[in-house]
PDB file of C-alpha atoms in Angstrom:
ATOM      1  CA  MET A   1    -249.518  36.446-106.945  1.00  0.00           C
ATOM      2  CA  ASN A   2    -252.787  35.437-107.768  1.00  0.00           C
ATOM      3  CA  GLU A   3    -252.166  31.800-105.901  1.00  0.00           C
ATOM      4  CA  THR A   4    -251.101  33.461-103.098  1.00  0.00           C
ATOM      5  CA  ILE A   5    -254.010  35.897-102.664  1.00  0.00           C
ATOM      6  CA  ARG A   6    -256.112  32.875-103.282  1.00  0.00           C
ATOM      7  CA  SER A   7    -254.270  30.927-100.532  1.00  0.00           C
ATOM      8  CA  SER A   8    -253.999  33.670 -98.083  1.00  0.00           C
ATOM      9  CA  LEU A   9    -254.880  33.204 -94.513  1.00  0.00           C
ATOM     10  CA  LEU A  10    -258.577  35.003 -94.792  1.00  0.00           C
ATOM     11  CA  THR A  11    -259.671  33.135 -98.016  1.00  0.00           C
ATOM     12  CA  LYS A  12    -258.436  29.852 -95.903  1.00  0.00           C
ATOM     13  CA  LEU A  13    -260.218  30.813 -92.786  1.00  0.00           C
ATOM     14  CA  CYS A  14    -263.478  31.042 -94.633  1.00  0.00           C
ATOM     15  CA  GLY A  15    -263.512  27.776 -96.279  1.00  0.00           C
ATOM     16  CA  ASP A  16    -265.723  26.383 -98.533  1.00  0.00           C
ATOM     17  CA  MET A  17    -266.875  29.272-100.772  1.00  0.00           C
ATOM     18  CA  THR A  18    -268.688  30.160-103.893  1.00  0.00           C
ATOM     19  CA  ALA A  19    -266.898  31.352-106.713  1.00  0.00           C
ATOM     20  CA  ARG A  20    -268.084  34.908-106.582  1.00  0.00           C
ATOM     21  CA  ASP A  21    -267.360  35.086-102.977  1.00  0.00           C
ATOM     22  CA  ARG A  22    -263.508  34.007-103.525  1.00  0.00           C
ATOM     23  CA  ARG A  23    -263.545  36.720-106.326  1.00  0.00           C
ATOM     24  CA  ASN A  24    -264.861  39.143-104.207  1.00  0.00           C
ATOM     25  CA  LEU A  25    -262.599  38.410-100.778  1.00  0.00           C
ATOM     26  CA  ASN A  26    -259.643  38.349-103.068  1.00  0.00           C
ATOM     27  CA  ARG A  27    -260.344  41.794-104.348  1.00  0.00           C
ATOM     28  CA  ALA A  28    -260.830  43.081-100.886  1.00  0.00           C
ATOM     29  CA  ASN A  29    -257.365  41.180 -99.835  1.00  0.00           C
ATOM     30  CA  VAL A  30    -255.635  42.956-102.936  1.00  0.00           C
ATOM     31  CA  TRP A  31    -257.006  46.282-101.591  1.00  0.00           C
ATOM     32  CA  MET A  32    -255.754  45.704 -97.791  1.00  0.00           C
ATOM     33  CA  ALA A  33    -252.475  44.414 -99.327  1.00  0.00           C
ATOM     34  CA  VAL A  34    -252.382  47.943-101.431  1.00  0.00           C
ATOM     35  CA  TRP A  35    -253.397  49.997 -98.520  1.00  0.00           C
ATOM     36  CA  LEU A  36    -250.725  47.745 -95.976  1.00  0.00           C
ATOM     37  CA  ALA A  37    -247.776  48.725 -98.607  1.00  0.00           C
ATOM     38  CA  CYS A  38    -249.335  52.530 -98.971  1.00  0.00           C
ATOM     39  CA  PHE A  39    -249.238  52.771 -95.151  1.00  0.00           C
ATOM     40  CA  ALA A  40    -245.687  51.263 -94.940  1.00  0.00           C
ATOM     41  CA  LEU A  41    -244.099  53.366 -97.501  1.00  0.00           C
ATOM     42  CA  SER A  42    -246.030  56.823 -96.150  1.00  0.00           C
ATOM     43  CA  THR A  43    -244.773  56.021 -92.700  1.00  0.00           C
ATOM     44  CA  TRP A  44    -241.353  55.346 -93.913  1.00  0.00           C
ATOM     45  CA  LEU A  45    -241.654  58.185 -95.708  1.00  0.00           C
ATOM     46  CA  ILE A  46    -242.785  60.524 -92.993  1.00  0.00           C
ATOM     47  CA  LYS A  47    -241.027  59.411 -90.013  1.00  0.00           C
ATOM     48  CA  GLY A  48    -237.797  59.182 -91.727  1.00  0.00           C
ATOM     49  CA  GLU A  49    -238.687  62.889 -92.663  1.00  0.00           C
ATOM     50  CA  ARG A  50    -237.901  62.042 -96.169  1.00  0.00           C
ATOM     51  CA  VAL A  51    -240.921  64.394 -97.115  1.00  0.00           C
ATOM     52  CA  ALA A  52    -241.306  67.709 -95.755  1.00  0.00           C
ATOM     53  CA  ALA A  53    -244.548  68.803 -93.658  1.00  0.00           C
ATOM     54  CA  GLY A  54    -246.543  70.758 -96.466  1.00  0.00           C
ATOM     55  CA  PRO A  55    -249.043  69.980 -99.467  1.00  0.00           C
ATOM     56  CA  VAL A  56    -246.432  67.102-100.649  1.00  0.00           C
ATOM     57  CA  GLY A  57    -246.175  65.401 -96.782  1.00  0.00           C
ATOM     58  CA  TRP A  58    -250.306  65.802 -96.455  1.00  0.00           C
ATOM     59  CA  LEU A  59    -250.560  63.881 -99.888  1.00  0.00           C
ATOM     60  CA  VAL A  60    -248.255  61.261 -98.808  1.00  0.00           C
ATOM     61  CA  ALA A  61    -250.335  61.186 -95.394  1.00  0.00           C
ATOM     62  CA  ALA A  62    -253.569  60.836 -97.156  1.00  0.00           C
ATOM     63  CA  VAL A  63    -252.899  58.364 -99.671  1.00  0.00           C
ATOM     64  CA  PRO A  64    -253.231  55.408 -97.272  1.00  0.00           C
ATOM     65  CA  THR A  65    -256.482  56.863 -96.058  1.00  0.00           C
ATOM     66  CA  ALA A  66    -257.795  57.026 -99.653  1.00  0.00           C
ATOM     67  CA  VAL A  67    -256.721  53.822-100.805  1.00  0.00           C
ATOM     68  CA  ALA A  68    -258.598  52.334 -97.103  1.00  0.00           C
ATOM     69  CA  ILE A  69    -261.952  53.841 -98.777  1.00  0.00           C
ATOM     70  CA  GLY A  70    -261.440  51.554-101.605  1.00  0.00           C
ATOM     71  CA  ALA A  71    -260.460  48.258 -99.111  1.00  0.00           C
ATOM     72  CA  ILE A  72    -263.744  49.120 -97.036  1.00  0.00           C
ATOM     73  CA  LEU A  73    -265.735  49.555-100.518  1.00  0.00           C
ATOM     74  CA  ALA A  74    -264.828  46.208-101.507  1.00  0.00           C
ATOM     75  CA  PHE A  75    -265.202  44.329 -98.150  1.00  0.00           C
ATOM     76  CA  GLY A  76    -268.652  45.960 -98.456  1.00  0.00           C
ATOM     77  CA  ARG A  77    -269.301  44.300-101.296  1.00  0.00           C
ATOM     78  CA  TYR A  78    -267.981  41.177-100.037  1.00  0.00           C
ATOM     79  CA  LEU A  79    -270.371  41.185 -97.438  1.00  0.00           C
ATOM     80  CA  ARG A  80    -273.309  42.424 -99.423  1.00  0.00           C
ATOM     81  CA  GLU A  81    -273.016  39.213-101.894  1.00  0.00           C
ATOM     82  CA  ALA A  82    -271.488  36.855 -99.639  1.00  0.00           C
ATOM     83  CA  ASP A  83    -273.244  33.412 -99.641  1.00  0.00           C
ATOM     84  CA  GLU A  84    -275.655  33.661 -96.154  1.00  0.00           C
ATOM     85  CA  LEU A  85    -273.416  31.552 -93.755  1.00  0.00           C
ATOM     86  CA  GLN A  86    -270.401  33.428 -95.098  1.00  0.00           C
ATOM     87  CA  ARG A  87    -271.875  36.523 -94.264  1.00  0.00           C
ATOM     88  CA  LYS A  88    -272.976  35.586 -90.469  1.00  0.00           C
ATOM     89  CA  ILE A  89    -269.732  33.931 -90.405  1.00  0.00           C
ATOM     90  CA  GLN A  90    -268.169  37.247 -91.027  1.00  0.00           C
ATOM     91  CA  LEU A  91    -270.511  39.334 -89.321  1.00  0.00           C
ATOM     92  CA  GLN A  92    -270.166  37.247 -85.990  1.00  0.00           C
ATOM     93  CA  ALA A  93    -266.184  37.634 -86.610  1.00  0.00           C
ATOM     94  CA  LEU A  94    -266.343  40.850 -86.851  1.00  0.00           C
ATOM     95  CA  ALA A  95    -268.413  41.335 -84.111  1.00  0.00           C
ATOM     96  CA  LEU A  96    -266.242  39.932 -81.701  1.00  0.00           C
ATOM     97  CA  GLY A  97    -263.032  41.525 -83.203  1.00  0.00           C
ATOM     98  CA  PHE A  98    -264.705  44.864 -82.536  1.00  0.00           C
ATOM     99  CA  GLY A  99    -266.182  44.138 -78.861  1.00  0.00           C
ATOM    100  CA  VAL A 100    -263.047  42.687 -77.874  1.00  0.00           C
ATOM    101  CA  GLY A 101    -261.145  45.524 -79.405  1.00  0.00           C
ATOM    102  CA  LEU A 102    -263.406  48.325 -78.116  1.00  0.00           C
ATOM    103  CA  PHE A 103    -263.587  46.413 -74.462  1.00  0.00           C
ATOM    104  CA  PHE A 104    -259.964  46.005 -74.334  1.00  0.00           C
ATOM    105  CA  GLY A 105    -259.120  49.463 -75.184  1.00  0.00           C
ATOM    106  CA  PHE A 106    -261.210  50.990 -72.389  1.00  0.00           C
ATOM    107  CA  GLY A 107    -260.495  48.305 -69.839  1.00  0.00           C
ATOM    108  CA  TYR A 108    -256.680  48.676 -70.148  1.00  0.00           C
ATOM    109  CA  ARG A 109    -256.819  52.532 -69.564  1.00  0.00           C
ATOM    110  CA  LEU A 110    -257.611  51.361 -65.878  1.00  0.00           C
ATOM    111  CA  PHE A 111    -254.592  49.130 -65.817  1.00  0.00           C
ATOM    112  CA  GLU A 112    -252.398  52.058 -67.293  1.00  0.00           C
ATOM    113  CA  GLY A 113    -253.516  54.114 -64.548  1.00  0.00           C
ATOM    114  CA  LEU A 114    -251.924  51.364 -61.995  1.00  0.00           C
ATOM    115  CA  GLY A 115    -248.709  51.497 -64.129  1.00  0.00           C
ATOM    116  CA  ALA A 116    -249.187  48.896 -67.065  1.00  0.00           C
ATOM    117  CA  PRO A 117    -246.974  50.208 -69.967  1.00  0.00           C
ATOM    118  CA  GLN A 118    -248.728  52.688 -72.356  1.00  0.00           C
ATOM    119  CA  ALA A 119    -250.670  51.084 -75.641  1.00  0.00           C
ATOM    120  CA  ASP A 120    -252.169  52.777 -78.364  1.00  0.00           C
ATOM    121  CA  ILE A 121    -254.564  52.218 -81.214  1.00  0.00           C
ATOM    122  CA  SER A 122    -252.457  50.092 -83.022  1.00  0.00           C
ATOM    123  CA  ASP A 123    -252.260  47.916 -79.783  1.00  0.00           C
ATOM    124  CA  ALA A 124    -255.867  47.449 -79.653  1.00  0.00           C
ATOM    125  CA  SER A 125    -256.004  47.296 -83.536  1.00  0.00           C
ATOM    126  CA  VAL A 126    -253.592  43.996 -83.114  1.00  0.00           C
ATOM    127  CA  VAL A 127    -256.172  42.873 -80.590  1.00  0.00           C
ATOM    128  CA  ILE A 128    -259.321  43.390 -83.039  1.00  0.00           C
ATOM    129  CA  ALA A 129    -257.469  41.487 -85.629  1.00  0.00           C
ATOM    130  CA  PHE A 130    -256.286  38.746 -83.751  1.00  0.00           C
ATOM    131  CA  PHE A 131    -260.208  38.146 -82.228  1.00  0.00           C
ATOM    132  CA  TYR A 132    -261.578  38.578 -85.975  1.00  0.00           C
ATOM    133  CA  PHE A 133    -259.569  35.744 -87.050  1.00  0.00           C
ATOM    134  CA  VAL A 134    -260.562  33.704 -83.997  1.00  0.00           C
ATOM    135  CA  GLY A 135    -264.367  34.500 -84.727  1.00  0.00           C
ATOM    136  CA  LEU A 136    -263.523  33.302 -88.226  1.00  0.00           C
ATOM    137  CA  TRP A 137    -262.300  29.928 -86.975  1.00  0.00           C
ATOM    138  CA  LEU A 138    -264.644  29.417 -84.617  1.00  0.00           C
ATOM    139  CA  GLY A 139    -267.685  29.969 -86.973  1.00  0.00           C
ATOM    140  CA  ARG A 140    -266.091  27.879 -89.434  1.00  0.00           C
ATOM    141  CA  ARG A 141    -265.767  25.263 -86.881  1.00  0.00           C
ATOM    142  CA  ARG A 142    -269.176  25.563 -85.481  1.00  0.00           C
ATOM    143  CA  TYR A 143    -270.926  25.375 -89.157  1.00  0.00           C
ATOM    144  CA  ALA A 144    -268.354  22.801 -90.835  1.00  0.00           C
TER     145      ALA A 144
ATOM    146  CA  MET B   1    -285.667  23.715 -87.284  1.00  0.00           C
ATOM    147  CA  LYS B   2    -285.748  20.093 -88.913  1.00  0.00           C
ATOM    148  CA  ASN B   3    -285.419  19.374 -92.669  1.00  0.00           C
ATOM    149  CA  ARG B   4    -285.827  16.558 -95.013  1.00  0.00           C
ATOM    150  CA  LEU B   5    -282.936  18.154 -97.212  1.00  0.00           C
ATOM    151  CA  LYS B   6    -280.708  15.078 -97.191  1.00  0.00           C
ATOM    152  CA  VAL B   7    -283.571  12.776 -98.254  1.00  0.00           C
ATOM    153  CA  LEU B   8    -284.853  15.136-100.994  1.00  0.00           C
ATOM    154  CA  ARG B   9    -280.778  15.395-102.198  1.00  0.00           C
ATOM    155  CA  ALA B  10    -280.590  11.220-101.972  1.00  0.00           C
ATOM    156  CA  GLU B  11    -283.870  10.649-103.735  1.00  0.00           C
ATOM    157  CA  ARG B  12    -282.667  12.747-106.899  1.00  0.00           C
ATOM    158  CA  ASP B  13    -278.936  11.443-106.484  1.00  0.00           C
ATOM    159  CA  TRP B  14    -277.325  14.820-105.896  1.00  0.00           C
ATOM    160  CA  THR B  15    -274.044  15.816-104.177  1.00  0.00           C
ATOM    161  CA  GLN B  16    -274.234  18.544-102.043  1.00  0.00           C
ATOM    162  CA  ALA B  17    -271.732  20.289-104.251  1.00  0.00           C
ATOM    163  CA  ARG B  18    -274.403  20.360-106.921  1.00  0.00           C
ATOM    164  CA  LEU B  19    -277.573  21.495-104.672  1.00  0.00           C
ATOM    165  CA  ALA B  20    -274.965  24.114-103.472  1.00  0.00           C
ATOM    166  CA  SER B  21    -274.402  25.348-107.407  1.00  0.00           C
ATOM    167  CA  GLN B  22    -277.998  25.380-107.913  1.00  0.00           C
ATOM    168  CA  LEU B  23    -278.548  27.218-105.044  1.00  0.00           C
ATOM    169  CA  GLU B  24    -275.892  29.787-105.797  1.00  0.00           C
ATOM    170  CA  VAL B  25    -274.206  28.853-102.103  1.00  0.00           C
ATOM    171  CA  SER B  26    -271.284  27.206-100.564  1.00  0.00           C
ATOM    172  CA  ARG B  27    -271.651  23.582 -99.973  1.00  0.00           C
ATOM    173  CA  GLN B  28    -270.519  24.448 -96.592  1.00  0.00           C
ATOM    174  CA  THR B  29    -274.061  26.131 -96.409  1.00  0.00           C
ATOM    175  CA  VAL B  30    -275.725  22.971 -97.462  1.00  0.00           C
ATOM    176  CA  ASN B  31    -274.121  20.709 -95.112  1.00  0.00           C
ATOM    177  CA  ALA B  32    -274.869  23.343 -92.285  1.00  0.00           C
ATOM    178  CA  ILE B  33    -278.635  23.297 -93.066  1.00  0.00           C
ATOM    179  CA  GLU B  34    -278.986  19.526 -93.778  1.00  0.00           C
ATOM    180  CA  THR B  35    -276.911  18.862 -90.304  1.00  0.00           C
ATOM    181  CA  GLY B  36    -279.211  21.265 -88.451  1.00  0.00           C
ATOM    182  CA  LYS B  37    -276.502  24.121 -87.842  1.00  0.00           C
ATOM    183  CA  TYR B  38    -277.862  26.501 -89.667  1.00  0.00           C
ATOM    184  CA  ASP B  39    -281.441  28.048 -90.451  1.00  0.00           C
ATOM    185  CA  PRO B  40    -281.431  29.286 -94.276  1.00  0.00           C
ATOM    186  CA  SER B  41    -283.181  32.379 -94.743  1.00  0.00           C
ATOM    187  CA  LEU B  42    -286.671  32.833 -96.153  1.00  0.00           C
ATOM    188  CA  PRO B  43    -285.432  33.475 -99.897  1.00  0.00           C
ATOM    189  CA  LEU B  44    -283.309  30.735 -99.275  1.00  0.00           C
ATOM    190  CA  ALA B  45    -286.049  28.073 -98.130  1.00  0.00           C
ATOM    191  CA  PHE B  46    -288.040  29.028-101.145  1.00  0.00           C
ATOM    192  CA  ARG B  47    -285.318  28.563-103.564  1.00  0.00           C
ATOM    193  CA  LEU B  48    -284.965  25.067-102.306  1.00  0.00           C
ATOM    194  CA  ALA B  49    -288.652  24.684-102.403  1.00  0.00           C
ATOM    195  CA  THR B  50    -288.725  25.586-105.833  1.00  0.00           C
ATOM    196  CA  ILE B  51    -285.733  23.184-107.142  1.00  0.00           C
ATOM    197  CA  PHE B  52    -287.319  20.284-105.128  1.00  0.00           C
ATOM    198  CA  GLY B  53    -290.869  21.276-106.545  1.00  0.00           C
ATOM    199  CA  ARG B  54    -292.641  20.904-102.957  1.00  0.00           C
ATOM    200  CA  PRO B  55    -293.473  23.183-100.610  1.00  0.00           C
ATOM    201  CA  ILE B  56    -291.556  24.783 -97.722  1.00  0.00           C
ATOM    202  CA  GLU B  57    -293.342  22.827 -95.025  1.00  0.00           C
ATOM    203  CA  GLN B  58    -292.807  19.579 -96.485  1.00  0.00           C
ATOM    204  CA  ILE B  59    -289.092  20.470 -96.488  1.00  0.00           C
ATOM    205  CA  PHE B  60    -288.740  22.226 -92.886  1.00  0.00           C
ATOM    206  CA  THR B  61    -290.706  21.646 -90.006  1.00  0.00           C
ATOM    207  CA  PRO B  62    -290.476  23.749 -86.659  1.00  0.00           C
ATOM    208  CA  ASP B  63    -288.935  21.752 -83.587  1.00  0.00           C
ATOM    209  CA  SER B  64    -291.338  20.590 -81.298  1.00  0.00           C
ATOM    210  CA  ALA B  65    -289.632  23.321 -78.667  1.00  0.00           C
ATOM    211  CA  ALA B  66    -290.379  26.186 -80.977  1.00  0.00           C
ATOM    212  CA  LEU B  67    -293.969  25.281 -81.226  1.00  0.00           C
ATOM    213  CA  ASP B  68    -294.759  24.476 -77.665  1.00  0.00           C
ATOM    214  CA  GLY B  69    -293.170  28.197 -76.903  1.00  0.00           C
ATOM    215  CA  GLU B  70    -296.448  29.835 -79.186  1.00  0.00           C
TER     216      GLU B  70
END
């Protein structure tokens, strides 16, 4: 399990890192993996109507969000304590992902008005994630 | 900004990894500073000055273009 995390895409894309950064990033990766598992499980339970609407249903829906808070805090800690060049690369990658995702989101609405297929927030998040990884790759190349 | 990091490191026969370890940064950061791709923060520049026992201005010099702009 540890080896899997160590060789994760995010860790590889970040390149050479201090032990502290690798530990903090691995911690954030674990939180992300747990969030993904919780989100998939909650979706399976809710969409498949395996839980009824009510307190239990609300709890099932809230679990991924609660876990996401942990993931955000873990990633924030990584950024705060990161080697300053790594922090710069990460912030530039986040800016690229967020910027492209935001403008893609707004820009695509114009195409929807012209008959393009409807897109939702999950489509925008794919764009954000893709350009975040592109940003990491570009940063690693720029400062190699 | 230009710097003499590579020369100072070579004088001591240190690897980039060793200097990075002393600075508590990644080897990529040391390499990026040496090659002029990245200018370090002031705290990191002070740490470098302490490690090499020299004032900052003996390690880093601004580009002539930057001086012309003043």
